[in-house]
mmCIF file of N, CA, C and O in Angstrom:
data_model
loop_
_atom_site.group_PDB
_atom_site.id
_atom_site.type_symbol
_atom_site.label_atom_id
_atom_site.label_comp_id
_atom_site.label_asym_id
_atom_site.label_seq_id
_atom_site.Cartn_x
_atom_site.Cartn_y
_atom_site.Cartn_z
ATOM 1 N N MET A 1040 0.983 -1.101 0.010
ATOM 2 C CA MET A 1040 -0.191 -0.100 -0.146
ATOM 3 C C MET A 1040 0.896 1.378 0.019
ATOM 4 O O MET A 1040 1.922 1.248 0.641
ATOM 5 N N GLY A 1041 0.293 2.373 -0.974
ATOM 6 C CA GLY A 1041 1.284 3.373 -0.871
ATOM 7 C C GLY A 1041 0.418 4.693 -0.206
ATOM 8 O O GLY A 1041 -0.741 4.438 0.205
ATOM 9 N N ILE A 1042 1.480 5.234 0.195
ATOM 10 C CA ILE A 1042 0.771 6.768 0.661
ATOM 11 C C ILE A 1042 0.861 8.046 -0.369
ATOM 12 O O ILE A 1042 1.923 8.008 -0.709
ATOM 13 N N HIS A 1043 -0.008 8.806 -1.296
ATOM 14 C CA HIS A 1043 -0.215 9.383 -2.004
ATOM 15 C C HIS A 1043 -0.422 11.145 -1.041
ATOM 16 O O HIS A 1043 -1.753 10.844 -0.402
ATOM 17 N N VAL A 1044 -0.069 12.045 -1.471
ATOM 18 C CA VAL A 1044 -0.390 13.273 -1.040
ATOM 19 C C VAL A 1044 0.063 14.232 -1.873
ATOM 20 O O VAL A 1044 0.546 14.035 -3.157
ATOM 21 N N VAL A 1045 -1.525 14.492 -2.135
ATOM 22 C CA VAL A 1045 -1.918 15.527 -3.006
ATOM 23 C C VAL A 1045 -1.815 16.967 -2.517
ATOM 24 O O VAL A 1045 -2.130 17.407 -1.528
ATOM 25 N N ILE A 1046 -0.781 17.999 -3.555
ATOM 26 C CA ILE A 1046 -0.770 19.415 -2.979
ATOM 27 C C ILE A 1046 -1.067 20.122 -4.060
ATOM 28 O O ILE A 1046 -0.756 19.972 -5.388
ATOM 29 N N GLN A 1047 -1.968 21.091 -3.864
ATOM 30 C CA GLN A 1047 -2.641 22.383 -5.167
ATOM 31 C C GLN A 1047 -2.122 23.491 -4.281
ATOM 32 O O GLN A 1047 -2.559 24.128 -3.467
ATOM 33 N N PRO A 1048 -1.300 23.824 -4.803
ATOM 34 C CA PRO A 1048 -0.037 25.201 -4.227
ATOM 35 C C PRO A 1048 -1.232 26.700 -4.351
ATOM 36 O O PRO A 1048 -1.904 26.684 -4.880
ATOM 37 N N LEU A 1049 -1.009 27.214 -3.457
ATOM 38 C CA LEU A 1049 -1.961 28.330 -3.161
ATOM 39 C C LEU A 1049 -0.586 29.526 -3.404
ATOM 40 O O LEU A 1049 0.637 29.315 -3.539
ATOM 41 N N VAL A 1050 -0.987 30.767 -3.565
ATOM 42 C CA VAL A 1050 0.177 31.826 -3.784
ATOM 43 C C VAL A 1050 0.997 31.729 -2.483
ATOM 44 O O VAL A 1050 0.342 31.559 -1.397
ATOM 45 N N GLY A 1051 2.474 31.691 -2.301
ATOM 46 C CA GLY A 1051 3.405 31.938 -1.386
ATOM 47 C C GLY A 1051 3.690 30.397 -1.047
ATOM 48 O O GLY A 1051 4.934 30.504 -0.759
ATOM 49 N N TYR A 1052 3.444 29.332 -1.554
ATOM 50 C CA TYR A 1052 3.803 28.079 -1.660
ATOM 51 C C TYR A 1052 5.523 28.291 -2.247
ATOM 52 O O TYR A 1052 5.846 28.822 -2.950
ATOM 53 N N GLY A 1053 6.331 27.402 -1.802
ATOM 54 C CA GLY A 1053 7.757 27.519 -2.427
ATOM 55 C C GLY A 1053 8.481 26.143 -2.088
ATOM 56 O O GLY A 1053 8.055 25.473 -0.933
ATOM 57 N N ALA A 1054 9.873 26.231 -2.350
ATOM 58 C CA ALA A 1054 10.942 25.086 -1.714
ATOM 59 C C ALA A 1054 11.920 26.062 -1.366
ATOM 60 O O ALA A 1054 12.409 27.061 -2.050
ATOM 61 N N ALA A 1055 12.719 24.972 -0.586
ATOM 62 C CA ALA A 1055 14.261 25.796 0.010
ATOM 63 C C ALA A 1055 14.683 24.603 0.661
ATOM 64 O O ALA A 1055 14.310 23.553 1.154
ATOM 65 N N VAL A 1056 16.001 24.744 0.914
ATOM 66 C CA VAL A 1056 16.746 23.756 1.452
ATOM 67 C C VAL A 1056 16.944 24.546 2.791
ATOM 68 O O VAL A 1056 17.370 25.542 2.672
ATOM 69 N N VAL A 1057 16.733 23.715 3.651
ATOM 70 C CA VAL A 1057 16.792 24.166 5.179
ATOM 71 C C VAL A 1057 17.955 23.792 5.953
ATOM 72 O O VAL A 1057 18.042 22.423 5.644
ATOM 73 N N SER A 1058 18.682 23.965 7.067
ATOM 74 C CA SER A 1058 19.551 23.149 7.575
ATOM 75 C C SER A 1058 18.899 23.320 9.151
ATOM 76 O O SER A 1058 19.209 24.558 9.453
ATOM 77 N N PRO A 1059 18.354 22.531 9.812
ATOM 78 C CA PRO A 1059 17.406 22.579 11.021
ATOM 79 C C PRO A 1059 18.371 22.576 11.854
ATOM 80 O O PRO A 1059 18.353 22.701 13.445
ATOM 81 N N SER A 1060 19.716 21.768 12.022
ATOM 82 C CA SER A 1060 20.511 21.841 12.934
ATOM 83 C C SER A 1060 21.902 21.590 11.856
ATOM 84 O O SER A 1060 22.004 21.147 10.824
ATOM 85 N N PRO A 1061 23.067 21.365 12.727
ATOM 86 C CA PRO A 1061 24.630 21.754 11.919
ATOM 87 C C PRO A 1061 24.732 20.300 11.394
ATOM 88 O O PRO A 1061 24.365 19.368 12.270
ATOM 89 N N GLY A 1062 24.945 20.468 10.391
ATOM 90 C CA GLY A 1062 25.351 18.978 9.256
ATOM 91 C C GLY A 1062 23.983 18.382 9.159
ATOM 92 O O GLY A 1062 24.289 17.205 8.311
ATOM 93 N N VAL A 1063 23.091 18.891 9.088
ATOM 94 C CA VAL A 1063 21.543 18.469 8.849
ATOM 95 C C VAL A 1063 20.773 19.282 7.718
ATOM 96 O O VAL A 1063 21.119 20.444 8.194
ATOM 97 N N ARG A 1064 20.854 18.840 6.143
ATOM 98 C CA ARG A 1064 19.862 19.656 5.478
ATOM 99 C C ARG A 1064 18.770 19.152 4.959
ATOM 100 O O ARG A 1064 18.775 17.874 5.089
ATOM 101 N N GLN A 1065 17.288 19.295 4.757
ATOM 102 C CA GLN A 1065 16.714 19.144 4.273
ATOM 103 C C GLN A 1065 15.706 20.179 2.910
ATOM 104 O O GLN A 1065 16.254 20.977 2.940
ATOM 105 N N LEU A 1066 15.482 19.473 2.123
ATOM 106 C CA LEU A 1066 14.727 20.004 1.444
ATOM 107 C C LEU A 1066 13.046 20.074 1.610
ATOM 108 O O LEU A 1066 12.512 19.149 1.633
ATOM 109 N N VAL A 1067 12.388 21.230 2.044
ATOM 110 C CA VAL A 1067 11.215 21.512 2.099
ATOM 111 C C VAL A 1067 10.151 22.323 1.242
ATOM 112 O O VAL A 1067 11.059 23.034 0.626
ATOM 113 N N ALA A 1068 9.185 22.001 0.898
ATOM 114 C CA ALA A 1068 8.519 22.413 -0.164
ATOM 115 C C ALA A 1068 7.150 22.639 0.508
ATOM 116 O O ALA A 1068 6.777 21.626 1.430
ATOM 117 N N GLY A 1069 6.281 23.723 -0.154
ATOM 118 C CA GLY A 1069 4.774 23.903 0.493
ATOM 119 C C GLY A 1069 4.809 25.337 1.335
ATOM 120 O O GLY A 1069 5.445 26.176 0.785
ATOM 121 N N SER A 1070 4.199 25.586 2.600
ATOM 122 C CA SER A 1070 4.034 26.540 3.237
ATOM 123 C C SER A 1070 4.278 26.611 4.513
ATOM 124 O O SER A 1070 4.619 25.334 4.952
ATOM 125 N N GLU A 1071 3.800 27.130 5.541
ATOM 126 C CA GLU A 1071 4.383 27.306 6.719
ATOM 127 C C GLU A 1071 2.779 26.494 7.551
ATOM 128 O O GLU A 1071 3.254 25.885 8.040
ATOM 129 N N GLU A 1072 1.968 26.410 6.747
ATOM 130 C CA GLU A 1072 0.740 25.440 7.067
ATOM 131 C C GLU A 1072 0.828 24.172 6.547
ATOM 132 O O GLU A 1072 0.292 23.446 7.080
ATOM 133 N N ALA A 1073 1.147 23.417 5.319
ATOM 134 C CA ALA A 1073 1.459 22.395 4.776
ATOM 135 C C ALA A 1073 2.435 22.091 4.548
ATOM 136 O O ALA A 1073 2.796 23.027 3.424
ATOM 137 N N SER A 1074 3.612 21.234 4.777
ATOM 138 C CA SER A 1074 4.577 21.137 3.575
ATOM 139 C C SER A 1074 4.634 19.904 4.100
ATOM 140 O O SER A 1074 4.584 18.479 4.678
ATOM 141 N N PHE A 1075 5.881 19.219 2.919
ATOM 142 C CA PHE A 1075 6.950 18.001 2.812
ATOM 143 C C PHE A 1075 8.113 18.153 3.179
ATOM 144 O O PHE A 1075 8.789 19.033 2.591
ATOM 145 N N ILE A 1076 8.840 17.383 3.678
ATOM 146 C CA ILE A 1076 10.758 17.509 3.752
ATOM 147 C C ILE A 1076 10.900 16.140 3.434
ATOM 148 O O ILE A 1076 10.680 14.977 3.499
ATOM 149 N N ILE A 1077 11.890 16.137 2.543
ATOM 150 C CA ILE A 1077 12.436 15.293 2.235
ATOM 151 C C ILE A 1077 14.432 15.219 3.049
ATOM 152 O O ILE A 1077 14.876 16.327 2.528
ATOM 153 N N GLN A 1078 14.914 14.103 3.548
ATOM 154 C CA GLN A 1078 16.109 14.415 4.289
ATOM 155 C C GLN A 1078 16.511 12.892 3.812
ATOM 156 O O GLN A 1078 16.192 12.209 3.291
ATOM 157 N N VAL A 1079 17.754 13.134 4.244
ATOM 158 C CA VAL A 1079 18.907 12.093 3.644
ATOM 159 C C VAL A 1079 18.712 11.159 4.756
ATOM 160 O O VAL A 1079 18.949 11.446 5.728
ATOM 161 N N PRO A 1080 18.559 9.688 4.424
ATOM 162 C CA PRO A 1080 18.191 8.564 5.244
ATOM 163 C C PRO A 1080 19.683 8.060 5.939
ATOM 164 O O PRO A 1080 20.718 8.299 5.129
ATOM 165 N N ALA A 1081 19.774 7.962 7.136
ATOM 166 C CA ALA A 1081 20.664 7.579 7.424
ATOM 167 C C ALA A 1081 21.374 6.226 7.514
ATOM 168 O O ALA A 1081 21.216 5.345 8.528
ATOM 169 N N ARG A 1082 21.551 6.163 6.071
ATOM 170 C CA ARG A 1082 22.321 4.533 5.898
ATOM 171 C C ARG A 1082 23.475 4.754 4.995
ATOM 172 O O ARG A 1082 23.387 5.998 4.170
ATOM 173 N N ILE A 1083 24.166 3.804 4.989
ATOM 174 C CA ILE A 1083 25.303 3.629 4.095
ATOM 175 C C ILE A 1083 24.499 3.841 2.086
ATOM 176 O O ILE A 1083 23.643 3.198 1.872
ATOM 177 N N GLY A 1084 24.751 5.116 1.615
ATOM 178 C CA GLY A 1084 24.380 4.887 0.297
ATOM 179 C C GLY A 1084 23.186 6.406 0.159
ATOM 180 O O GLY A 1084 23.131 6.553 -1.303
ATOM 181 N N GLY A 1085 22.809 6.406 1.784
ATOM 182 C CA GLY A 1085 21.609 7.500 1.614
ATOM 183 C C GLY A 1085 22.044 8.701 0.694
ATOM 184 O O GLY A 1085 20.826 9.074 0.097
ATOM 185 N N LEU A 1086 22.764 9.117 0.753
ATOM 186 C CA LEU A 1086 23.454 10.559 0.131
ATOM 187 C C LEU A 1086 23.267 10.163 -1.100
ATOM 188 O O LEU A 1086 22.964 10.983 -1.917
ATOM 189 N N MET A 1087 24.084 9.451 -1.858
ATOM 190 C CA MET A 1087 23.553 9.420 -3.337
ATOM 191 C C MET A 1087 22.018 8.593 -3.911
ATOM 192 O O MET A 1087 21.577 9.561 -4.578
ATOM 193 N N ASP A 1088 21.456 8.210 -3.197
ATOM 194 C CA ASP A 1088 19.858 8.001 -3.447
ATOM 195 C C ASP A 1088 19.150 8.865 -2.977
ATOM 196 O O ASP A 1088 18.371 9.437 -3.934
ATOM 197 N N THR A 1089 19.902 10.222 -2.526
ATOM 198 C CA THR A 1089 18.848 11.006 -2.005
ATOM 199 C C THR A 1089 19.198 12.262 -3.154
ATOM 200 O O THR A 1089 18.209 13.217 -3.771
ATOM 201 N N ALA A 1090 20.874 12.336 -3.328
ATOM 202 C CA ALA A 1090 21.228 12.770 -4.737
ATOM 203 C C ALA A 1090 20.274 12.909 -5.957
ATOM 204 O O ALA A 1090 19.915 13.410 -6.774
ATOM 205 N N ARG A 1091 20.427 11.440 -6.303
ATOM 206 C CA ARG A 1091 19.585 10.903 -7.691
ATOM 207 C C ARG A 1091 17.765 11.305 -7.424
ATOM 208 O O ARG A 1091 17.583 11.515 -8.631
ATOM 209 N N PHE A 1092 17.276 11.375 -6.209
ATOM 210 C CA PHE A 1092 16.052 11.171 -5.971
ATOM 211 C C PHE A 1092 15.781 12.859 -6.371
ATOM 212 O O PHE A 1092 15.020 13.354 -6.623
ATOM 213 N N ALA A 1093 16.812 13.853 -5.498
ATOM 214 C CA ALA A 1093 16.528 15.134 -5.988
ATOM 215 C C ALA A 1093 16.512 15.701 -7.339
ATOM 216 O O ALA A 1093 16.061 16.475 -7.603
ATOM 217 N N ARG A 1094 17.522 15.070 -7.636
ATOM 218 C CA ARG A 1094 17.935 15.405 -9.327
ATOM 219 C C ARG A 1094 16.899 15.227 -9.993
ATOM 220 O O ARG A 1094 16.158 15.836 -11.005
ATOM 221 N N SER A 1095 15.744 13.903 -10.217
ATOM 222 C CA SER A 1095 14.693 13.361 -10.945
ATOM 223 C C SER A 1095 13.476 14.287 -10.352
ATOM 224 O O SER A 1095 12.919 14.535 -11.355
ATOM 225 N N LEU A 1096 13.566 14.525 -9.049
ATOM 226 C CA LEU A 1096 12.744 15.534 -8.827
ATOM 227 C C LEU A 1096 13.166 16.890 -9.411
ATOM 228 O O LEU A 1096 11.467 17.370 -9.914
ATOM 229 N N ALA A 1097 13.621 17.262 -9.356
ATOM 230 C CA ALA A 1097 13.836 18.805 -9.800
ATOM 231 C C ALA A 1097 13.759 18.349 -11.223
ATOM 232 O O ALA A 1097 12.747 19.778 -11.678
ATOM 233 N N ASP A 1098 13.878 17.312 -12.428
ATOM 234 C CA ASP A 1098 13.497 17.310 -13.662
ATOM 235 C C ASP A 1098 12.193 17.944 -13.881
ATOM 236 O O ASP A 1098 11.551 18.085 -14.879
ATOM 237 N N ALA A 1099 11.474 16.398 -13.046
ATOM 238 C CA ALA A 1099 10.492 16.287 -13.208
ATOM 239 C C ALA A 1099 9.268 17.557 -12.799
ATOM 240 O O ALA A 1099 8.455 18.188 -13.228
ATOM 241 N N ALA A 1100 9.992 18.365 -11.550
ATOM 242 C CA ALA A 1100 9.221 20.050 -11.639
ATOM 243 C C ALA A 1100 9.242 20.447 -12.345
ATOM 244 O O ALA A 1100 8.264 21.306 -12.921
ATOM 245 N N ASN A 1101 10.537 20.765 -13.515
ATOM 246 C CA ASN A 1101 10.612 21.639 -14.188
ATOM 247 C C ASN A 1101 9.951 21.667 -15.360
ATOM 248 O O ASN A 1101 9.593 22.206 -16.226
ATOM 249 N N GLU A 1102 9.753 19.936 -15.689
ATOM 250 C CA GLU A 1102 8.806 19.772 -16.663
ATOM 251 C C GLU A 1102 7.397 19.766 -16.456
ATOM 252 O O GLU A 1102 6.787 20.596 -17.796
ATOM 253 N N PHE A 1103 7.057 19.774 -15.376
ATOM 254 C CA PHE A 1103 5.387 20.391 -14.801
ATOM 255 C C PHE A 1103 5.589 21.474 -15.012
ATOM 256 O O PHE A 1103 4.403 22.038 -15.369
ATOM 257 N N GLY A 1104 6.231 22.306 -14.281
ATOM 258 C CA GLY A 1104 6.345 23.670 -14.538
ATOM 259 C C GLY A 1104 6.248 24.192 -15.666
ATOM 260 O O GLY A 1104 5.460 24.992 -16.261
ATOM 261 N N ASN A 1105 6.692 23.357 -16.570
ATOM 262 C CA ASN A 1105 6.534 24.408 -17.899
ATOM 263 C C ASN A 1105 5.195 23.839 -18.789
ATOM 264 O O ASN A 1105 4.989 24.483 -19.531
ATOM 265 N N TRP A 1106 4.818 22.829 -18.705
ATOM 266 C CA TRP A 1106 3.443 22.333 -18.633
ATOM 267 C C TRP A 1106 2.509 23.700 -18.375
ATOM 268 O O TRP A 1106 1.578 23.989 -19.325
ATOM 269 N N CYS A 1107 2.220 23.881 -17.048
ATOM 270 C CA CYS A 1107 2.021 24.335 -16.056
ATOM 271 C C CYS A 1107 1.557 25.630 -17.223
ATOM 272 O O CYS A 1107 0.210 26.887 -17.454
ATOM 273 N N GLU A 1108 2.732 26.447 -17.162
ATOM 274 C CA GLU A 1108 2.556 28.146 -18.397
ATOM 275 C C GLU A 1108 2.415 27.679 -19.487
ATOM 276 O O GLU A 1108 1.385 28.390 -20.296
ATOM 277 N N ALA A 1109 2.397 26.800 -20.376
ATOM 278 C CA ALA A 1109 2.128 26.528 -21.826
ATOM 279 C C ALA A 1109 0.395 26.096 -21.597
ATOM 280 O O ALA A 1109 -0.418 27.049 -22.624
ATOM 281 N N GLN A 1110 0.125 25.655 -20.599
ATOM 282 C CA GLN A 1110 -1.323 25.610 -20.170
ATOM 283 C C GLN A 1110 -2.034 26.667 -20.239
ATOM 284 O O GLN A 1110 -3.077 27.293 -20.588
ATOM 285 N N ASN A 1111 -1.544 27.561 -19.076
ATOM 286 C CA ASN A 1111 -1.843 29.031 -18.525
ATOM 287 C C ASN A 1111 -2.154 29.711 -20.045
ATOM 288 O O ASN A 1111 -3.036 30.709 -20.264
ATOM 289 N N ARG A 1112 -1.049 29.697 -21.024
ATOM 290 C CA ARG A 1112 -1.138 30.699 -21.992
ATOM 291 C C ARG A 1112 -1.954 30.354 -23.362
ATOM 292 O O ARG A 1112 -2.441 31.387 -23.767
ATOM 293 N N THR A 1113 -2.735 29.423 -23.063
ATOM 294 C CA THR A 1113 -3.619 28.761 -23.808
ATOM 295 C C THR A 1113 -4.890 28.419 -23.468
ATOM 296 O O THR A 1113 -6.100 28.282 -24.578
ATOM 297 N N ARG A 1114 -4.991 28.998 -22.539
ATOM 298 C CA ARG A 1114 -6.582 29.202 -22.171
ATOM 299 C C ARG A 1114 -6.976 30.513 -21.660
ATOM 300 O O ARG A 1114 -6.189 31.642 -21.578
ATOM 301 N N SER A 1115 -8.375 30.360 -21.969
ATOM 302 C CA SER A 1115 -9.004 31.625 -22.002
ATOM 303 C C SER A 1115 -9.973 31.857 -20.770
ATOM 304 O O SER A 1115 -10.309 30.906 -20.393
ATOM 305 N N TYR A 1116 -9.791 33.144 -19.914
ATOM 306 C CA TYR A 1116 -11.015 33.021 -18.759
ATOM 307 C C TYR A 1116 -11.847 34.383 -19.299
ATOM 308 O O TYR A 1116 -11.314 35.174 -19.267
ATOM 309 N N PRO A 1117 -12.799 34.214 -18.853
ATOM 310 C CA PRO A 1117 -13.864 35.096 -19.030
ATOM 311 C C PRO A 1117 -13.387 36.247 -18.200
ATOM 312 O O PRO A 1117 -13.400 36.330 -17.226
ATOM 313 N N SER A 1118 -13.833 37.308 -18.808
ATOM 314 C CA SER A 1118 -13.698 38.833 -17.354
ATOM 315 C C SER A 1118 -14.260 38.635 -16.512
ATOM 316 O O SER A 1118 -15.442 37.900 -16.462
ATOM 317 N N SER A 1119 -14.609 39.400 -15.227
ATOM 318 C CA SER A 1119 -15.353 38.963 -14.042
ATOM 319 C C SER A 1119 -16.657 39.858 -14.633
ATOM 320 O O SER A 1119 -17.570 39.582 -14.085
ATOM 321 N N ILE A 1120 -16.564 40.654 -15.527
ATOM 322 C CA ILE A 1120 -18.157 41.365 -16.124
ATOM 323 C C ILE A 1120 -18.794 40.391 -16.883
ATOM 324 O O ILE A 1120 -19.896 40.001 -16.408
ATOM 325 N N GLU A 1121 -18.111 39.867 -17.528
ATOM 326 C CA GLU A 1121 -18.589 38.391 -18.335
ATOM 327 C C GLU A 1121 -19.738 37.679 -17.365
ATOM 328 O O GLU A 1121 -20.083 36.849 -17.459
ATOM 329 N N GLN A 1122 -18.557 36.878 -16.294
ATOM 330 C CA GLN A 1122 -18.778 36.467 -15.135
ATOM 331 C C GLN A 1122 -20.179 36.703 -14.566
ATOM 332 O O GLN A 1122 -21.132 36.004 -14.419
ATOM 333 N N GLU A 1123 -20.234 38.134 -14.657
ATOM 334 C CA GLU A 1123 -21.188 38.141 -13.805
ATOM 335 C C GLU A 1123 -22.440 38.422 -14.409
ATOM 336 O O GLU A 1123 -23.465 38.556 -13.791
ATOM 337 N N TRP A 1124 -22.466 38.907 -15.695
ATOM 338 C CA TRP A 1124 -23.631 38.678 -15.952
ATOM 339 C C TRP A 1124 -24.019 37.644 -17.083
ATOM 340 O O TRP A 1124 -25.107 37.574 -17.706
ATOM 341 N N SER A 1125 -23.293 36.331 -17.145
ATOM 342 C CA SER A 1125 -23.459 35.044 -17.611
ATOM 343 C C SER A 1125 -24.687 34.589 -17.502
ATOM 344 O O SER A 1125 -24.696 34.605 -15.721
ATOM 345 N N GLY A 1126 -25.268 34.413 -18.026
ATOM 346 C CA GLY A 1126 -26.325 33.452 -17.596
ATOM 347 C C GLY A 1126 -27.987 34.717 -17.081
ATOM 348 O O GLY A 1126 -28.971 34.378 -17.034
ATOM 349 N N VAL A 1127 -28.125 35.960 -17.127
ATOM 350 C CA VAL A 1127 -28.672 36.806 -16.856
ATOM 351 C C VAL A 1127 -29.612 36.999 -18.302
ATOM 352 O O VAL A 1127 -29.038 37.262 -19.420
ATOM 353 N N GLY A 1128 -30.732 37.143 -17.909
ATOM 354 C CA GLY A 1128 -31.639 37.206 -19.268
ATOM 355 C C GLY A 1128 -32.140 35.560 -20.067
ATOM 356 O O GLY A 1128 -32.270 35.951 -21.199
ATOM 357 N N ASP A 1129 -31.041 34.447 -19.631
ATOM 358 C CA ASP A 1129 -31.341 33.425 -20.384
ATOM 359 C C ASP A 1129 -32.644 33.033 -20.268
ATOM 360 O O ASP A 1129 -33.104 32.396 -21.604
ATOM 361 N N ASP A 1130 -33.531 33.308 -19.351
ATOM 362 C CA ASP A 1130 -35.036 32.450 -19.670
ATOM 363 C C ASP A 1130 -35.689 33.607 -20.498
ATOM 364 O O ASP A 1130 -36.946 33.365 -20.626
ATOM 365 N N VAL A 1131 -35.103 34.762 -20.976
ATOM 366 C CA VAL A 1131 -36.293 35.692 -21.613
ATOM 367 C C VAL A 1131 -36.388 34.963 -22.835
ATOM 368 O O VAL A 1131 -34.976 34.719 -23.753
ATOM 369 N N VAL A 1132 -37.328 34.756 -23.564
ATOM 370 C CA VAL A 1132 -37.468 34.601 -24.898
ATOM 371 C C VAL A 1132 -37.123 35.766 -26.009
ATOM 372 O O VAL A 1132 -38.540 36.858 -25.543
ATOM 373 N N PRO A 1133 -36.742 35.898 -27.034
ATOM 374 C CA PRO A 1133 -36.655 37.256 -27.428
ATOM 375 C C PRO A 1133 -38.389 37.560 -28.028
ATOM 376 O O PRO A 1133 -38.694 36.576 -29.000
ATOM 377 N N GLY A 1134 -38.896 38.547 -28.119
ATOM 378 C CA GLY A 1134 -39.746 38.553 -28.787
ATOM 379 C C GLY A 1134 -40.928 38.495 -28.131
ATOM 380 O O GLY A 1134 -42.127 39.044 -28.278
ATOM 381 N N GLU A 1135 -40.867 37.832 -26.733
ATOM 382 C CA GLU A 1135 -41.858 37.821 -26.296
ATOM 383 C C GLU A 1135 -42.419 38.710 -25.236
ATOM 384 O O GLU A 1135 -43.624 39.189 -24.693
ATOM 385 N N HIS A 1136 -41.337 39.738 -24.505
ATOM 386 C CA HIS A 1136 -41.971 41.283 -23.704
ATOM 387 C C HIS A 1136 -42.097 42.055 -24.761
ATOM 388 O O HIS A 1136 -41.735 43.186 -23.921
ATOM 389 N N ASP A 1137 -41.786 42.445 -26.220
ATOM 390 C CA ASP A 1137 -41.900 43.244 -26.923
ATOM 391 C C ASP A 1137 -43.619 44.265 -27.160
ATOM 392 O O ASP A 1137 -44.450 43.437 -26.675
#
Protein backbone atom coordinates (compact mmCIF):
# COMPACT_ATOMS: atom_id res chain seq x y z
CA MET A 1 0.00 0.00 0.00
CA GLY A 2 1.33 3.42 -0.94
CA ILE A 3 0.77 6.83 0.55
CA HIS A 4 -0.12 9.62 -1.86
CA VAL A 5 -0.03 13.27 -0.88
CA VAL A 6 -1.73 15.75 -3.21
CA ILE A 7 -0.78 19.41 -2.99
CA GLN A 8 -2.63 22.15 -4.83
CA PRO A 9 -0.28 25.12 -4.35
CA LEU A 10 -1.54 28.50 -3.25
CA VAL A 11 0.16 31.87 -3.57
CA GLY A 12 3.23 31.83 -1.36
CA TYR A 13 4.02 28.13 -1.63
CA GLY A 14 7.64 27.41 -2.46
CA ALA A 15 10.63 25.19 -1.84
CA ALA A 16 13.92 25.70 -0.03
CA VAL A 17 16.90 23.87 1.39
CA VAL A 18 17.05 24.34 5.16
CA SER A 19 19.48 23.33 7.90
CA PRO A 20 17.45 22.62 11.05
CA SER A 21 20.64 21.62 12.91
CA PRO A 22 24.39 21.61 12.18
CA GLY A 23 25.29 19.06 9.51
CA VAL A 24 21.67 18.36 8.59
CA ARG A 25 20.04 19.57 5.39
CA GLN A 26 16.47 19.12 4.25
CA LEU A 27 14.51 19.96 1.12
CA VAL A 28 11.23 21.54 2.23
CA ALA A 29 8.33 22.31 -0.11
CA GLY A 30 4.95 23.87 0.64
CA SER A 31 4.07 26.60 3.11
CA GLU A 32 4.14 27.22 6.85
CA GLU A 33 0.73 25.54 7.14
CA ALA A 34 1.45 22.45 5.02
CA SER A 35 4.76 21.10 3.75
CA PHE A 36 6.68 17.99 2.91
CA ILE A 37 10.31 17.40 3.82
CA ILE A 38 12.93 15.28 2.09
CA GLN A 39 15.99 14.34 4.09
CA VAL A 40 18.93 11.97 3.73
CA PRO A 41 18.34 8.55 5.26
CA ALA A 42 20.92 7.53 7.87
CA ARG A 43 22.37 4.56 6.01
CA ILE A 44 25.23 3.73 3.71
CA GLY A 45 24.37 4.99 0.22
CA GLY A 46 21.72 7.36 1.55
CA LEU A 47 23.48 10.47 0.28
CA MET A 48 23.75 9.19 -3.30
CA ASP A 49 20.18 7.81 -3.30
CA THR A 50 18.90 11.16 -2.08
CA ALA A 51 20.99 13.06 -4.65
CA ARG A 52 19.52 10.95 -7.48
CA PHE A 53 16.01 11.39 -6.12
CA ALA A 54 16.41 15.17 -5.70
CA ARG A 55 17.72 15.55 -9.26
CA SER A 56 14.91 13.44 -10.73
CA LEU A 57 12.41 15.44 -8.68
CA ALA A 58 13.92 18.70 -9.99
CA ASP A 59 13.76 17.48 -13.60
CA ALA A 60 10.14 16.35 -13.22
CA ALA A 61 9.18 19.60 -11.44
CA ASN A 62 10.76 21.66 -14.23
CA GLU A 63 8.87 19.66 -16.88
CA PHE A 64 5.62 20.05 -14.93
CA GLY A 65 6.20 23.80 -14.48
CA ASN A 66 6.79 24.21 -18.22
CA TRP A 67 3.56 22.32 -18.95
CA CYS A 68 1.59 24.51 -16.49
CA GLU A 69 2.95 27.69 -18.10
CA ALA A 70 2.08 26.43 -21.59
CA GLN A 71 -1.45 25.53 -20.47
CA ASN A 72 -1.88 28.94 -18.87
CA ARG A 73 -0.94 30.67 -22.14
CA THR A 74 -3.43 28.64 -24.19
CA ARG A 75 -6.46 28.98 -21.92
CA SER A 76 -8.79 31.93 -21.93
CA TYR A 77 -10.71 33.08 -18.91
CA PRO A 78 -13.85 35.22 -19.09
CA SER A 79 -13.58 38.68 -17.59
CA SER A 80 -15.26 39.34 -14.27
CA ILE A 81 -17.98 41.38 -16.04
CA GLU A 82 -18.77 38.48 -18.37
CA GLN A 83 -18.95 36.15 -15.35
CA GLU A 84 -21.27 38.52 -13.48
CA TRP A 85 -23.65 38.83 -16.42
CA SER A 86 -23.49 35.27 -17.75
CA GLY A 87 -26.85 33.65 -17.42
CA VAL A 88 -28.71 36.93 -16.86
CA GLY A 89 -31.72 36.99 -19.15
CA ASP A 90 -31.24 33.42 -20.37
CA ASP A 91 -34.86 32.69 -19.55
CA VAL A 92 -36.12 35.57 -21.72
CA VAL A 93 -37.36 34.57 -25.15
CA PRO A 94 -36.71 37.23 -27.85
CA GLY A 95 -39.92 39.00 -28.87
CA GLU A 96 -41.85 37.68 -25.87
CA HIS A 97 -41.83 40.99 -23.96
CA ASP A 98 -42.01 43.44 -26.87
